[in-house]
Structure formats: C-alpha cells, structure tokens
C-alpha cells in the first residue's frame, strides 16, 4: 500500500473518531446533566434572549442532546452505507473464514 494512501486512510479514521467522540462528549458533559436535572437547570439557566427560561432550556437541550446524537448517527450511517455499497474488501468475513462461509 502506498504511504500517501495509508496516511489518507489514517486521517479519515482519525477524523471519524474525533467527530464521533466529540459528539458523545458534548452529549455526556453538557446535554445529559441538563436533561436529567431539568428542574434545577431551569432555576439556574440564564435567559439572554428574554424568551423565557423554559424555552431557553428546551433549545439548549435540543442543541446539546439531539444534535450530537444526530451527528453520531449520521456519521455511522455513512460508514455502514459505504461498506454496504462498496463491499467490505479486506474486512470481508468470507476472506477470513474461507471454509466456514462457503455457501453464504
């Protein structure tokens, strides 16, 4: 394998790891405490746009819980769809288990 292709593949896997872990960290550190301690967060959240603390907290929960989950789900969907379309290549089970998966 060419060195530049190996570097590109490592770069792609690194970006995937950073994006998935970043989304999960935002969910874990910011989103889940707001979701689990809703009433306590409702008392302490600031309202910079003067739309009400409840709506401000709902928007924050959407941005810190739903959006990271969508980012992670979208990235994993892209990875698995590309494997489904292009085939697993060297990761194929029939290559590794040649005798066991003969008729699959």
Backbone as JSON, one array per atom type, in Angstrom:
{
  "sequence": "XXXXXXXXXXXXXXXXXXXXXXXXXXXXXXXXXXXXXXXXXXXXXXXXXXXXXXXXXXXXXXXXXXXXXXXXXXXXXXXXXXXXXXXXXXXXXXXXXXXXXXXX",
  "N": [[0.84, -1.17, 0.0], [0.51, 2.19, -0.77], [2.25, 4.9, 0.77], [1.04, 7.42, 0.97], [-1.66, 6.79, 0.6], [-2.08, 5.25, 2.87], [-1.65, 7.19, 4.81], [-3.79, 8.91, 4.18], [-5.95, 7.23, 4.74], [-5.57, 6.8, 7.49], [-5.9, 9.42, 8.33], [-8.6, 9.83, 7.65], [-9.86, 7.93, 9.35], [-9.07, 9.0, 11.79], [-10.37, 11.5, 11.76], [-13.04, 10.6, 11.75], [-13.1, 9.33, 14.26], [-12.62, 11.56, 15.95], [-14.86, 13.16, 15.42], [-17.04, 11.54, 16.16], [-16.39, 10.99, 18.87], [-16.28, 13.63, 19.83], [-18.97, 14.45, 19.5], [-20.2, 12.65, 21.28], [-18.99, 13.42, 23.68], [-19.98, 16.06, 23.99], [-22.65, 15.45, 24.33], [-22.5, 13.88, 26.7], [-21.22, 15.55, 28.66], [-22.49, 18.1, 28.57], [-25.18, 17.85, 27.66], [-26.65, 15.63, 28.89], [-26.62, 16.23, 31.75], [-28.31, 18.53, 31.74], [-30.65, 17.42, 30.82], [-31.23, 15.4, 32.71], [-31.36, 16.77, 35.16], [-33.48, 18.66, 35.02], [-35.28, 20.45, 36.37], [-33.63, 21.73, 38.25], [-31.79, 22.91, 36.53], [-33.5, 24.61, 35.22], [-33.97, 26.58, 37.09], [-31.49, 27.77, 37.27], [-30.61, 28.58, 34.75], [-29.58, 31.06, 32.43], [-31.29, 33.69, 30.7], [-30.72, 34.96, 27.91], [-32.0, 35.96, 25.62], [-34.48, 36.72, 26.4], [-36.81, 35.11, 26.18], [-37.92, 33.43, 27.9], [-37.23, 31.14, 30.52], [-37.88, 28.45, 30.31], [-38.22, 27.91, 27.52], [-35.65, 28.62, 26.65], [-34.1, 26.67, 27.95], [-35.14, 24.39, 26.73], [-34.28, 24.76, 24.07], [-31.53, 24.68, 24.51], [-31.27, 22.03, 25.4], [-32.08, 20.7, 23.09], [-29.97, 21.47, 21.38], [-27.78, 20.34, 22.68], [-28.29, 17.69, 23.19], [-29.97, 16.36, 21.24], [-28.83, 17.16, 18.75], [-26.0, 16.3, 18.89], [-26.48, 13.51, 18.97], [-27.69, 13.12, 16.48], [-25.55, 13.82, 14.81], [-23.63, 11.82, 15.4], [-25.12, 9.53, 14.69], [-25.53, 10.05, 11.96], [-22.89, 10.01, 10.94], [-22.15, 7.35, 11.49], [-24.06, 6.07, 9.94], [-23.21, 6.83, 7.38], [-20.72, 5.51, 7.26], [-21.46, 2.75, 7.48], [-23.21, 2.52, 5.31], [-21.51, 3.04, 3.17], [-19.85, 0.83, 3.38], [-21.73, -1.12, 2.86], [-22.43, -0.54, 0.18], [-19.97, -0.47, -1.25], [-18.78, -2.78, -0.46], [-17.05, -4.88, 1.9], [-14.37, -5.4, 1.38], [-11.1, -6.03, 2.34], [-11.97, -6.6, 4.85], [-13.89, -8.49, 4.71], [-15.83, -11.27, 5.75], [-15.87, -13.71, 4.42], [-13.38, -13.89, 3.31], [-11.66, -14.13, 5.48], [-12.68, -16.37, 6.8], [-12.63, -18.73, 5.02], [-13.45, -21.44, 4.52], [-15.65, -21.8, 6.2], [-17.72, -20.08, 5.48], [-18.69, -20.76, 2.95], [-21.1, -21.11, 1.5], [-22.55, -18.84, 1.9]],
  "CA": [[0.0, 0.0, 0.0], [1.26, 3.44, -0.88], [2.31, 5.64, 2.03], [0.05, 8.51, 0.99], [-2.98, 6.18, 0.82], [-2.14, 4.86, 4.28], [-1.83, 8.43, 5.56], [-5.15, 9.38, 3.95], [-6.87, 6.35, 5.48], [-5.4, 7.11, 8.91], [-6.51, 10.73, 8.5], [-10.06, 9.65, 7.62], [-10.27, 7.26, 10.59], [-8.87, 9.95, 12.87], [-11.47, 12.46, 11.72], [-14.25, 9.91, 12.19], [-13.0, 9.17, 15.71], [-12.77, 12.86, 16.6], [-16.23, 13.65, 15.28], [-17.92, 10.71, 16.99], [-16.09, 11.22, 20.29], [-16.7, 14.99, 20.15], [-20.42, 14.45, 19.68], [-20.54, 11.95, 22.51], [-18.56, 14.24, 24.82], [-20.95, 17.15, 24.15], [-23.84, 14.82, 24.91], [-22.24, 13.4, 28.06], [-20.83, 16.61, 29.59], [-23.41, 19.23, 28.58], [-26.58, 17.53, 27.39], [-27.31, 14.76, 29.86], [-26.96, 16.92, 33.01], [-29.47, 19.39, 31.53], [-31.83, 16.57, 30.65], [-31.52, 14.67, 33.94], [-31.65, 17.72, 36.24], [-34.22, 19.7, 34.31], [-35.85, 21.47, 37.25], [-32.52, 22.51, 38.81], [-31.25, 23.73, 35.43], [-34.5, 25.63, 34.91], [-33.8, 27.67, 38.04], [-30.18, 28.42, 37.16], [-30.23, 28.95, 33.39], [-29.74, 32.47, 32.08], [-32.2, 33.91, 29.58], [-30.15, 36.12, 27.21], [-32.87, 36.48, 24.56], [-35.73, 37.1, 27.05], [-37.93, 34.32, 25.66], [-38.38, 32.57, 28.99], [-36.24, 30.13, 30.91], [-38.29, 27.13, 29.82], [-37.88, 27.8, 26.09], [-34.2, 28.66, 26.55], [-33.6, 25.36, 28.34], [-35.53, 23.43, 25.68], [-33.38, 24.96, 22.93], [-30.22, 24.17, 24.92], [-31.35, 20.56, 25.4], [-32.08, 20.28, 21.69], [-28.64, 21.67, 20.81], [-26.74, 19.56, 23.35], [-28.66, 16.26, 23.27], [-30.47, 15.83, 19.96], [-27.87, 17.41, 17.67], [-24.88, 15.35, 18.91], [-26.96, 12.18, 18.59], [-27.87, 13.11, 15.03], [-24.22, 13.85, 14.18], [-23.04, 10.49, 15.54], [-25.91, 8.6, 13.88], [-25.27, 10.33, 10.54], [-21.55, 9.52, 10.59], [-22.17, 5.88, 11.47], [-24.85, 5.68, 8.77], [-22.34, 7.0, 6.21], [-19.72, 4.44, 7.27], [-22.07, 1.46, 7.19], [-23.75, 2.54, 3.96], [-20.41, 2.9, 2.22], [-19.43, -0.57, 3.42], [-22.77, -1.91, 2.17], [-22.39, -0.28, -1.25], [-18.67, -0.79, -1.83], [-18.31, -4.08, -0.01], [-16.1, -4.73, 2.98], [-13.0, -5.55, 0.91], [-10.24, -6.89, 3.13], [-12.65, -6.92, 6.1], [-14.94, -9.46, 4.44], [-15.75, -12.49, 6.54], [-15.6, -14.87, 3.58], [-11.93, -13.93, 3.07], [-11.02, -14.59, 6.71], [-13.2, -17.7, 7.12], [-12.9, -19.21, 3.66], [-14.17, -22.69, 4.51], [-16.85, -21.76, 7.01], [-18.79, -19.29, 4.85], [-18.64, -21.08, 1.53], [-22.41, -21.02, 0.85], [-23.26, -17.64, 2.36]],
  "C": [[0.89, 1.24, 0.0], [1.18, 4.21, 0.44], [1.27, 6.75, 2.1], [-1.36, 7.96, 1.18], [-3.14, 5.77, 2.27], [-2.35, 6.1, 5.16], [-3.25, 8.98, 5.4], [-6.16, 8.54, 4.73], [-6.78, 6.62, 6.98], [-6.02, 8.47, 9.24], [-8.03, 10.61, 8.55], [-10.56, 8.98, 8.9], [-10.1, 8.18, 11.79], [-9.97, 10.99, 12.93], [-12.78, 11.83, 12.17], [-14.24, 9.75, 13.71], [-13.22, 10.49, 16.43], [-14.2, 13.37, 16.53], [-17.19, 12.86, 16.15], [-17.65, 10.97, 18.47], [-16.46, 12.65, 20.7], [-18.2, 15.1, 20.36], [-20.85, 13.77, 20.96], [-20.12, 12.73, 23.75], [-19.52, 15.41, 25.05], [-22.23, 16.6, 24.79], [-23.63, 14.49, 26.38], [-22.02, 14.56, 29.04], [-21.89, 17.72, 29.68], [-24.87, 18.82, 28.51], [-27.27, 16.72, 28.47], [-27.55, 15.43, 31.21], [-28.17, 17.86, 32.88], [-30.74, 18.57, 31.44], [-32.22, 15.89, 31.96], [-31.93, 15.58, 35.09], [-32.38, 18.93, 35.68], [-34.69, 20.8, 35.24], [-34.75, 22.33, 37.89], [-31.91, 23.41, 37.74], [-32.21, 24.87, 35.07], [-34.37, 26.83, 35.84], [-32.5, 28.45, 37.8], [-29.81, 28.89, 35.76], [-30.48, 30.45, 33.17], [-30.62, 32.58, 30.85], [-31.73, 35.13, 28.78], [-31.08, 36.74, 26.17], [-34.25, 36.88, 25.08], [-36.94, 36.42, 26.42], [-38.5, 33.4, 26.72], [-37.36, 31.48, 29.26], [-36.59, 28.76, 30.36], [-37.91, 26.93, 28.35], [-36.37, 27.81, 25.88], [-33.6, 27.31, 26.89], [-33.97, 24.29, 27.31], [-34.61, 23.55, 24.46], [-31.98, 24.44, 23.27], [-30.2, 22.65, 24.94], [-31.36, 20.03, 23.98], [-30.67, 20.36, 21.11], [-27.6, 20.75, 21.42], [-27.09, 18.09, 23.54], [-29.02, 15.72, 21.89], [-29.44, 16.01, 18.85], [-26.64, 16.5, 17.72], [-25.29, 13.92, 18.55], [-27.16, 12.07, 17.09], [-26.53, 13.1, 14.3], [-23.6, 12.45, 14.23], [-23.79, 9.48, 14.67], [-25.65, 8.8, 12.39], [-23.91, 9.81, 10.11], [-21.51, 8.01, 10.53], [-22.99, 5.37, 10.29], [-24.02, 5.79, 7.49], [-21.33, 5.86, 6.13], [-20.35, 3.11, 6.87], [-22.7, 1.41, 5.8], [-22.64, 2.4, 2.93], [-19.86, 1.48, 2.23], [-20.44, -1.44, 2.7], [-22.68, -1.75, 0.66], [-21.09, -0.79, -1.87], [-18.2, -2.19, -1.48], [-17.22, -3.91, 1.03], [-14.65, -4.89, 2.56], [-12.2, -6.5, 1.77], [-10.87, -7.26, 4.47], [-13.73, -7.99, 5.92], [-14.74, -10.74, 5.23], [-15.43, -13.71, 5.68], [-14.12, -14.97, 3.21], [-11.23, -14.52, 4.29], [-11.43, -16.01, 7.07], [-13.6, -18.4, 5.83], [-13.74, -20.49, 3.66], [-15.51, -22.63, 5.19], [-18.02, -21.06, 6.3], [-18.84, -19.54, 3.34], [-19.98, -20.82, 0.85], [-23.2, -19.79, 1.28], [-23.21, -16.6, 1.28]]
}
